[in-house]
XYZ file of C-alpha atoms in Angstrom:
602
model
C 65.027 -8.699 -26.533
C 61.417 -7.945 -25.784
C 59.057 -7.186 -28.573
C 56.938 -4.008 -28.378
C 53.954 -2.848 -30.227
C 55.879 0.166 -31.337
C 58.993 -1.696 -32.588
C 57.296 -4.583 -34.388
C 54.427 -5.173 -36.913
C 52.445 -7.148 -34.283
C 49.321 -5.959 -32.368
C 49.291 -5.986 -28.551
C 47.768 -9.445 -28.211
C 50.342 -11.041 -30.669
C 53.156 -9.143 -28.920
C 52.319 -10.644 -25.499
C 51.995 -14.193 -26.973
C 55.285 -13.922 -28.744
C 57.085 -12.622 -25.620
C 55.753 -15.504 -23.608
C 56.706 -18.111 -26.278
C 60.039 -17.014 -27.583
C 62.197 -17.296 -24.335
C 60.994 -20.808 -23.785
C 62.155 -22.251 -27.128
C 65.139 -24.572 -27.329
C 67.871 -24.035 -29.994
C 66.480 -26.891 -31.944
C 62.949 -25.336 -31.823
C 64.218 -21.921 -32.791
C 66.025 -23.363 -35.850
C 62.972 -25.323 -36.872
C 60.646 -22.200 -36.508
C 62.971 -19.952 -38.542
C 63.175 -22.469 -41.337
C 59.426 -23.079 -41.250
C 58.767 -19.284 -41.474
C 61.192 -19.126 -44.286
C 59.485 -21.775 -46.251
C 56.077 -20.019 -45.583
C 57.415 -16.721 -46.753
C 58.922 -18.339 -49.936
C 55.502 -19.860 -50.669
C 53.655 -16.737 -50.096
C 56.014 -14.682 -52.331
C 55.408 -17.148 -55.093
C 51.684 -17.008 -54.694
C 51.451 -13.224 -54.314
C 50.397 -11.148 -57.349
C 53.177 -9.068 -58.967
C 53.076 -5.271 -58.054
C 54.911 -4.441 -61.201
C 55.490 -6.505 -64.274
C 59.171 -7.000 -65.243
C 60.800 -9.438 -67.573
C 61.672 -12.606 -65.497
C 65.223 -13.881 -65.810
C 65.833 -17.039 -67.550
C 65.746 -20.072 -65.077
C 65.897 -23.812 -65.150
C 62.595 -25.621 -65.047
C 61.155 -25.868 -61.499
C 61.593 -29.307 -59.982
C 58.291 -30.620 -58.636
C 58.204 -30.718 -54.838
C 56.160 -34.028 -54.685
C 58.102 -37.179 -54.157
C 56.776 -40.740 -54.091
C 58.813 -43.445 -52.176
C 57.908 -47.062 -52.879
C 59.346 -49.829 -50.815
C 59.614 -53.632 -51.270
C 60.427 -55.205 -47.978
C 60.373 -58.769 -46.520
C 61.820 -58.215 -43.025
C 61.218 -54.468 -42.662
C 64.650 -53.055 -43.459
C 63.621 -51.447 -46.704
C 60.415 -50.179 -45.230
C 62.146 -48.597 -42.323
C 64.693 -46.832 -44.676
C 61.861 -45.653 -46.920
C 60.032 -44.143 -43.952
C 63.301 -42.476 -42.697
C 64.098 -41.018 -46.112
C 60.408 -39.776 -46.341
C 60.688 -38.062 -42.923
C 64.082 -36.316 -43.915
C 62.450 -35.096 -47.288
C 59.356 -33.732 -45.481
C 61.552 -31.851 -43.035
C 63.218 -30.231 -46.069
C 59.899 -29.034 -47.424
C 58.994 -31.831 -49.925
C 55.487 -33.410 -50.093
C 56.216 -37.117 -49.678
C 53.994 -40.241 -50.170
C 55.600 -43.346 -48.799
C 53.954 -46.604 -49.781
C 54.568 -50.353 -50.046
C 54.659 -51.379 -53.682
C 51.649 -53.673 -53.114
C 49.514 -50.624 -51.937
C 50.522 -48.433 -54.935
C 48.188 -48.343 -58.005
C 50.476 -49.066 -60.901
C 48.329 -46.853 -63.334
C 49.234 -43.857 -61.098
C 52.913 -44.184 -62.215
C 52.517 -41.828 -65.128
C 51.476 -39.066 -62.578
C 54.549 -39.422 -60.652
C 57.484 -37.115 -61.438
C 59.928 -38.046 -58.614
C 60.157 -41.769 -57.562
C 62.436 -43.305 -54.992
C 62.564 -47.074 -54.932
C 63.845 -48.830 -51.850
C 63.880 -52.481 -52.234
C 65.461 -55.745 -50.975
C 66.280 -58.909 -52.844
C 64.759 -62.108 -51.555
C 65.839 -65.694 -52.143
C 67.654 -66.129 -55.435
C 67.288 -62.801 -56.778
C 63.509 -62.545 -56.404
C 61.433 -59.478 -55.375
C 59.994 -59.443 -51.765
C 56.332 -60.527 -51.504
C 55.000 -56.947 -51.379
C 56.954 -55.971 -54.496
C 55.931 -58.936 -56.736
C 52.872 -57.169 -58.382
C 54.662 -53.940 -59.115
C 57.677 -55.570 -60.394
C 55.703 -57.627 -62.701
C 53.753 -54.550 -63.899
C 56.979 -52.622 -64.570
C 58.566 -55.379 -66.583
C 55.317 -56.081 -68.556
C 53.825 -54.546 -71.662
C 51.423 -52.261 -69.823
C 54.273 -50.323 -68.288
C 54.048 -46.626 -69.520
C 56.608 -44.538 -71.166
C 57.833 -42.254 -68.589
C 58.571 -38.598 -69.603
C 59.706 -35.944 -67.412
C 60.296 -38.602 -64.859
C 63.146 -38.691 -62.326
C 64.103 -41.618 -60.060
C 66.648 -43.317 -57.819
C 67.031 -46.771 -56.463
C 68.351 -47.983 -53.198
C 68.992 -51.728 -53.349
C 69.372 -53.973 -50.309
C 70.928 -57.458 -50.499
C 73.529 -59.935 -49.182
C 76.762 -60.230 -51.189
C 77.162 -63.833 -50.247
C 74.256 -64.579 -52.608
C 74.906 -64.898 -56.408
C 72.143 -62.418 -57.309
C 73.127 -59.561 -55.044
C 70.658 -56.724 -55.090
C 69.166 -58.123 -58.236
C 65.689 -56.708 -57.636
C 67.075 -53.194 -57.255
C 69.172 -53.637 -60.332
C 66.016 -54.820 -62.257
C 64.054 -51.652 -61.272
C 66.968 -49.361 -61.983
C 67.483 -50.751 -65.502
C 63.799 -50.950 -66.437
C 62.898 -47.437 -65.234
C 65.724 -46.111 -67.451
C 64.412 -48.156 -70.348
C 60.987 -46.567 -69.872
C 62.539 -43.071 -70.215
C 63.304 -42.153 -66.645
C 66.295 -39.974 -65.606
C 68.326 -40.778 -62.479
C 68.283 -38.327 -59.749
C 71.430 -40.062 -58.403
C 72.903 -43.407 -59.322
C 71.665 -46.667 -57.734
C 73.227 -47.704 -54.483
C 73.744 -51.320 -53.667
C 73.831 -52.096 -49.937
C 75.243 -55.242 -48.231
C 74.124 -56.341 -44.827
C 75.787 -53.329 -43.335
C 73.380 -50.897 -45.117
C 73.007 -47.881 -42.794
C 75.865 -45.775 -43.864
C 75.496 -46.174 -47.665
C 71.729 -45.655 -47.315
C 72.339 -42.446 -45.526
C 74.705 -41.254 -48.227
C 72.199 -42.208 -50.910
C 69.481 -40.178 -49.100
C 71.787 -37.155 -48.911
C 72.623 -37.554 -52.649
C 68.967 -37.765 -53.508
C 68.210 -34.695 -51.459
C 70.894 -32.777 -53.202
C 69.577 -33.927 -56.650
C 66.046 -33.043 -55.923
C 67.003 -29.609 -54.553
C 69.132 -28.651 -57.646
C 67.636 -25.610 -59.204
C 64.749 -25.405 -56.631
C 64.608 -21.911 -55.357
C 61.865 -22.822 -52.909
C 64.043 -25.199 -50.886
C 64.004 -24.340 -47.179
C 66.767 -22.278 -45.598
C 69.937 -24.031 -44.127
C 68.390 -23.376 -40.771
C 65.452 -25.560 -41.519
C 67.598 -28.152 -43.124
C 69.645 -28.624 -39.888
C 66.566 -29.708 -38.007
C 66.714 -33.266 -39.368
C 70.173 -33.806 -37.920
C 69.172 -32.349 -34.579
C 65.834 -33.999 -34.152
C 65.974 -36.768 -31.473
C 66.015 -40.434 -32.567
C 62.740 -42.351 -32.148
C 64.447 -44.748 -29.830
C 67.528 -44.802 -27.798
C 68.319 -48.367 -28.866
C 68.486 -49.479 -32.375
C 70.389 -51.475 -34.957
C 73.301 -48.994 -34.839
C 73.003 -48.694 -31.035
C 71.956 -52.131 -29.714
C 70.818 -52.801 -26.175
C 72.955 -55.034 -23.929
C 70.295 -57.475 -22.824
C 70.647 -60.173 -20.124
C 69.729 -63.742 -20.831
C 67.248 -65.018 -18.315
C 66.707 -68.681 -19.507
C 68.351 -70.917 -22.192
C 66.606 -74.214 -22.561
C 66.842 -77.106 -25.096
C 63.412 -77.763 -26.396
C 64.112 -81.114 -27.884
C 63.933 -84.397 -26.095
C 66.767 -86.764 -25.539
C 67.795 -88.732 -28.588
C 66.520 -85.994 -31.026
C 68.549 -85.291 -34.193
C 67.982 -81.582 -33.531
C 68.843 -78.861 -30.871
C 66.444 -76.107 -30.617
C 67.098 -73.392 -27.888
C 64.365 -71.498 -26.225
C 65.840 -68.084 -24.975
C 64.174 -65.737 -22.666
C 65.906 -62.349 -22.651
C 65.252 -59.345 -20.512
C 64.483 -55.887 -21.982
C 64.172 -54.207 -18.724
C 65.353 -50.585 -18.809
C 65.698 -50.549 -22.506
C 62.360 -48.871 -23.387
C 62.070 -51.423 -26.213
C 58.707 -52.877 -27.190
C 57.487 -55.025 -30.043
C 54.386 -56.656 -31.560
C 53.739 -60.110 -32.667
C 55.322 -60.700 -36.063
C 58.436 -58.571 -35.233
C 61.975 -59.864 -35.110
C 64.851 -59.527 -32.677
C 68.224 -58.623 -34.072
C 71.193 -60.220 -32.353
C 74.854 -59.196 -32.875
C 76.728 -62.491 -32.115
C 80.369 -63.213 -31.547
C 82.539 -65.705 -33.560
C 83.522 -69.056 -32.086
C 86.809 -68.502 -30.107
C 88.266 -71.697 -31.601
C 87.861 -70.397 -35.001
C 89.284 -67.119 -34.205
C 92.337 -68.834 -32.697
C 92.710 -71.048 -35.793
C 92.709 -67.999 -37.977
C 95.317 -66.173 -35.936
C 97.497 -69.252 -36.040
C 97.080 -69.708 -39.825
C 98.077 -66.045 -40.446
C 100.740 -66.153 -37.742
C 99.258 -62.987 -36.186
C 99.719 -61.660 -32.689
C 96.331 -61.663 -30.890
C 97.228 -58.630 -28.913
C 98.255 -56.487 -31.874
C 96.004 -53.392 -32.202
C 94.025 -52.600 -35.336
C 91.567 -49.680 -36.183
C 87.983 -50.583 -36.510
C 86.434 -47.392 -37.795
C 87.030 -44.889 -34.917
C 88.005 -47.500 -32.449
C 91.261 -49.218 -31.698
C 90.970 -52.782 -30.523
C 93.107 -55.916 -30.319
C 93.204 -58.151 -33.284
C 91.499 -60.932 -31.382
C 88.660 -58.616 -30.304
C 88.189 -57.401 -33.932
C 88.032 -60.992 -35.306
C 85.669 -62.133 -32.446
C 83.113 -59.404 -32.347
C 83.493 -56.945 -35.305
C 83.962 -58.995 -38.523
C 82.414 -61.880 -40.323
C 84.823 -64.837 -40.899
C 82.513 -67.693 -41.597
C 81.231 -66.640 -45.096
C 83.078 -66.127 -48.266
C 81.638 -63.552 -50.708
C 82.610 -62.635 -54.188
C 83.723 -59.125 -53.177
C 85.845 -60.513 -50.357
C 87.741 -62.837 -52.576
C 88.328 -60.110 -55.083
C 89.632 -57.802 -52.418
C 91.848 -60.544 -51.028
C 93.371 -61.167 -54.370
C 94.578 -57.566 -54.441
C 96.536 -58.337 -51.264
C 98.213 -61.397 -52.711
C 100.703 -62.313 -55.373
C 99.165 -65.883 -55.758
C 98.291 -66.494 -59.307
C 95.725 -69.144 -58.615
C 93.866 -66.728 -56.471
C 93.993 -63.971 -59.184
C 92.581 -66.583 -61.636
C 89.830 -67.605 -59.199
C 88.769 -64.000 -58.567
C 88.601 -63.360 -62.290
C 86.457 -66.452 -63.238
C 82.761 -66.038 -62.023
C 81.827 -69.531 -62.405
C 84.862 -71.032 -60.768
C 84.610 -68.464 -57.926
C 80.787 -69.305 -57.365
C 81.771 -72.977 -57.088
C 84.709 -72.289 -54.625
C 82.893 -69.967 -52.148
C 79.930 -72.289 -51.548
C 80.328 -73.824 -48.038
C 83.834 -72.380 -47.359
C 84.967 -69.675 -44.873
C 88.001 -67.363 -44.245
C 90.015 -70.257 -42.885
C 89.766 -72.127 -46.131
C 90.743 -69.029 -48.136
C 93.889 -68.222 -46.230
C 94.954 -71.996 -46.108
C 94.397 -72.514 -49.886
C 96.201 -69.441 -51.089
C 99.276 -68.970 -48.863
C 101.459 -67.095 -48.459
C 100.034 -63.779 -47.247
C 102.382 -60.834 -46.895
C 99.785 -58.187 -45.979
C 99.546 -56.720 -42.450
C 96.714 -57.536 -40.064
C 95.268 -53.990 -40.484
C 95.220 -54.382 -44.247
C 93.568 -57.875 -44.035
C 90.839 -56.969 -41.634
C 90.088 -53.759 -43.671
C 88.528 -55.986 -46.494
C 86.334 -57.913 -44.123
C 82.645 -57.422 -43.914
C 81.250 -56.186 -40.651
C 79.627 -58.746 -38.380
C 75.947 -58.724 -39.584
C 73.055 -58.969 -37.160
C 70.989 -62.160 -37.082
C 67.268 -61.740 -37.160
C 64.992 -64.117 -35.327
C 61.175 -64.173 -35.285
C 60.097 -63.349 -31.771
C 58.265 -66.162 -30.082
C 56.552 -64.167 -27.296
C 53.989 -61.403 -26.799
C 55.107 -58.258 -25.063
C 51.589 -57.977 -23.515
C 51.917 -61.451 -21.873
C 55.631 -60.917 -20.982
C 56.350 -57.277 -20.190
C 60.055 -56.349 -20.550
C 60.950 -59.798 -21.888
C 61.479 -61.231 -25.485
C 61.726 -64.888 -26.303
C 63.356 -66.648 -29.212
C 63.364 -70.111 -30.747
C 66.711 -70.915 -32.383
C 67.755 -74.112 -34.084
C 71.372 -74.987 -33.735
C 73.188 -75.210 -37.153
C 75.893 -77.691 -37.570
C 77.077 -79.473 -40.728
C 80.141 -80.872 -42.561
C 81.566 -79.231 -45.783
C 84.996 -79.554 -47.537
C 86.315 -81.826 -44.780
C 85.477 -79.678 -41.821
C 82.701 -79.270 -39.317
C 80.799 -75.935 -39.843
C 78.715 -74.120 -37.182
C 76.201 -71.350 -37.364
C 77.733 -68.270 -35.736
C 74.738 -67.117 -33.587
C 72.880 -70.485 -33.162
C 76.087 -72.235 -31.714
C 76.774 -69.195 -29.515
C 73.377 -69.654 -28.075
C 73.497 -73.474 -27.830
C 77.107 -73.894 -26.569
C 78.431 -70.813 -24.913
C 75.594 -68.632 -23.806
C 74.553 -68.936 -20.069
C 71.804 -67.220 -17.967
C 73.393 -64.048 -16.714
C 75.266 -63.304 -20.041
C 74.327 -60.461 -22.251
C 73.568 -60.034 -25.927
C 73.585 -56.830 -28.062
C 69.941 -56.726 -29.460
C 67.554 -54.394 -31.148
C 63.971 -54.793 -32.323
C 63.198 -55.118 -36.000
C 59.621 -54.173 -36.721
C 57.986 -56.025 -39.545
C 54.794 -54.448 -40.818
C 54.467 -57.301 -43.407
C 53.642 -60.118 -40.862
C 50.946 -58.917 -38.495
C 47.794 -60.279 -36.838
C 44.556 -59.013 -38.552
C 43.266 -55.710 -37.057
C 39.945 -57.372 -36.545
C 40.383 -59.848 -33.680
C 37.514 -61.956 -35.025
C 39.314 -62.691 -38.289
C 40.158 -66.392 -38.547
C 43.906 -67.185 -38.903
C 45.759 -70.147 -40.428
C 49.338 -70.684 -39.297
C 51.797 -72.887 -41.136
C 55.169 -73.230 -39.261
C 57.215 -76.355 -39.188
C 60.283 -76.506 -36.925
C 61.537 -73.207 -35.647
C 59.012 -71.525 -37.953
C 56.528 -72.006 -35.052
C 58.091 -69.049 -33.268
C 55.917 -66.134 -34.273
C 52.732 -68.337 -33.894
C 53.491 -68.805 -30.211
C 53.626 -64.979 -30.104
C 50.298 -64.814 -31.916
C 48.582 -67.166 -29.465
C 49.936 -65.336 -26.370
C 48.675 -62.105 -27.832
C 45.268 -63.513 -28.586
C 44.981 -65.078 -25.254
C 45.994 -61.815 -23.572
C 43.537 -59.699 -25.526
C 40.607 -62.177 -25.489
C 40.383 -62.274 -29.296
C 37.574 -64.582 -30.552
C 38.641 -65.258 -34.084
C 39.174 -68.941 -35.071
C 42.840 -70.189 -35.347
C 44.337 -73.208 -36.903
C 47.992 -74.305 -36.684
C 49.803 -76.717 -39.034
C 53.025 -77.804 -37.389
C 55.681 -80.348 -38.510
C 59.054 -81.766 -37.416
C 60.873 -85.038 -37.401
C 59.549 -86.952 -34.284
C 56.461 -86.458 -32.122
C 58.225 -87.650 -28.902
C 61.283 -85.471 -29.205
C 60.558 -82.655 -31.575
C 57.009 -81.352 -30.833
C 58.186 -77.765 -29.813
C 56.199 -76.090 -27.058
C 53.848 -79.148 -27.083
C 52.143 -78.480 -23.731
C 51.421 -74.948 -24.547
C 49.760 -75.758 -27.811
C 47.646 -78.543 -26.144
C 46.569 -76.223 -23.374
C 45.634 -73.360 -25.934
C 43.616 -76.150 -27.840
C 41.787 -77.318 -24.723
C 41.053 -73.726 -23.630
C 39.763 -72.694 -27.099
C 42.386 -70.191 -27.780
C 43.606 -72.487 -30.641
C 40.688 -73.922 -32.613
C 42.355 -76.644 -34.605
C 45.820 -78.384 -34.612
C 47.194 -80.551 -37.373
C 50.707 -82.080 -37.070
C 53.124 -83.907 -39.354
C 56.124 -85.785 -38.084
C 58.106 -86.872 -41.089
C 60.354 -89.517 -39.391
C 57.772 -91.415 -37.379
C 56.438 -93.606 -40.219
C 57.922 -95.218 -43.350
C 56.468 -92.520 -45.573
C 57.457 -88.993 -44.941
C 54.612 -86.567 -44.203
C 54.925 -82.934 -44.223
C 52.646 -79.940 -43.277
C 51.435 -79.578 -47.019
C 50.226 -83.179 -46.933
C 48.075 -82.359 -43.840
C 46.816 -79.302 -45.613
C 45.718 -81.336 -48.494
C 43.924 -83.816 -46.270
C 41.945 -80.878 -44.814
C 41.456 -79.106 -48.239
C 37.718 -78.730 -48.100
C 37.670 -77.128 -44.668
C 40.788 -75.041 -45.375
C 39.110 -73.582 -48.484
C 35.962 -72.807 -46.418
C 38.147 -70.894 -43.942
C 39.529 -68.938 -46.903
C 36.087 -68.113 -48.144
C 35.222 -66.909 -44.672
C 38.089 -64.427 -44.812
C 40.815 -66.214 -43.031
C 44.371 -64.831 -43.175
C 47.124 -67.348 -43.959
C 50.670 -67.109 -42.321
C 53.687 -69.124 -43.349
C 56.983 -69.071 -41.403
C 60.063 -71.013 -42.111
C 62.365 -72.189 -44.889
C 61.543 -70.491 -48.169
C 63.446 -72.560 -50.657
C 61.657 -75.868 -49.757
C 58.785 -75.643 -47.268
C 57.434 -72.243 -48.152
C 57.532 -73.188 -51.908
C 55.720 -76.302 -51.429
C 53.064 -74.842 -49.099
C 52.515 -72.035 -51.578
C 51.826 -74.588 -54.458
C 49.710 -76.601 -52.095
C 47.423 -73.559 -51.470
C 46.961 -73.059 -55.193
C 46.111 -76.797 -55.511
C 43.545 -76.524 -52.776
C 41.986 -73.409 -54.168
C 41.954 -74.833 -57.684
C 40.228 -78.098 -56.545
C 37.876 -76.844 -53.930
C 36.953 -73.587 -55.733
C 36.440 -75.268 -59.053
C 38.876 -72.876 -60.743
C 41.586 -73.135 -63.362
C 45.195 -73.030 -62.214
C 45.577 -69.544 -63.402
C 42.399 -68.432 -61.510
C 43.590 -70.161 -58.351
C 47.002 -68.384 -58.505
C 45.166 -65.148 -59.058
C 42.956 -65.876 -55.950
C 46.091 -66.384 -53.807
C 47.748 -63.186 -55.375
C 44.714 -61.240 -54.427
C 44.914 -62.568 -50.846
C 48.455 -61.427 -50.703
C 47.635 -58.004 -51.998
C 44.971 -57.661 -49.367
C 47.408 -58.819 -46.564
C 45.376 -62.000 -46.103
C 48.619 -64.208 -47.174
C 51.712 -63.186 -45.272
C 55.019 -64.900 -45.153
C 58.033 -64.716 -42.821
C 60.489 -66.855 -44.742
C 64.232 -67.186 -44.821
């Protein structure tokens, strides 16, 4: 229908503009525009002076439209979910502030009326690095009483750990103690977090919209669902990427096997930055799958339902479900499928259960608690979805367009009388050949990034496969011509067999891309020497770099290496800076707050 000046409230110029615009709009654009205009009209009506004073009907107190979303994230999952929730709320008419906990001023908490917490749990129940300060504040004496305050928590974790989602539970409990009221109950997410996170976001939206007469119309609300995704390929829709190279980096006679993978991203549209990770969905070892089928006396070709898909039992156990890790929820569900009294007793005793699941897998469980009378469909329905494995990217996209490189250490060990193998690492080391494909996605990590100023000095500490992101850093700096100083501390077992990417590092050192290189090979001498010992030896110069504004990066094992390096940094600051232990710890905490101390640890 054409607008006319006579049949509309618009002048001639406005009518002509609208008649040119409206026929070009897509259905999605039309829905968005109708919702946008409805929201403007609603706001205008509220702001307009009343023509006639009439008694207002009794109504529930208006819910503030401002929402603050704070995230605590180590690998980027919580951050991505927080941003996604923020975008959804903004599209529904809310004013949203999304921030890392480390960037939020704790004293502003009293000004917040609606708070959403999205936080992961790291290590043994610890907050992520960028949540430490806020977590400490909330649980300290300076935390304010929160009146007229609403909140909800989305907790991310891994149920194979004892302190599953502990940080989220801590925040949820503490905010209630301070006087807050839940918008919707806390949701605890396992490694397969996308679906429960989406349900939490919808519940939050419903809770925030209750009694809010200014909420946008349903037409506007539908925009979020219709909006195109940012990328075609993602965690829920991985790209099937071809393997170009698969090389063992360790020399003959090494106790280790470290694979260097080069993977094509051509045609995917995926890009990444140094510090990001690649998510890989692996498949279980065929020998392990066959062993499980034999133990349960199942037909490999029997079909089972996996969500909306029908696949053979062998396919389901190979590609869809995790069978190498036992978790408390899994054992508790398995007990409900069994009449075995010993299993029931195990599932009800937390201490005994914790001891049992360590180092055991599904094969152990089905062997130890025979017989099983459940059907294959009933049994696979209790299994956890195969989780993606995240690996620090060891290449620069600028230096290697349409490629991504990984550095993966093969995991093999004995436990409870059987050899155990890492699912993804052994797939890469034993079965993956050039020409094969892997389902992959990019995991962006804003918490581990090169300084914005290319002249900023950087100190990199990465023993073993922890060297991966620093290879990416150096490739990027070489490509961009960055002139900032750089210093690498690398360690492994033997110089001859285990100096990963040795020729590349020596070339960067020769060319001046890398300013300093210190190495520690623990098994070459009678006395074991690690990266923290090399740091101690260079403590004076290292502290000078810190005083010059250097950013420190740590990548690798959290439980041992990262913990030791952290304490060594405090030792160095205390000694060379003439500070007390408390002052040195505060110095390092300030560095972390200012993103000058970043960790990619696992």
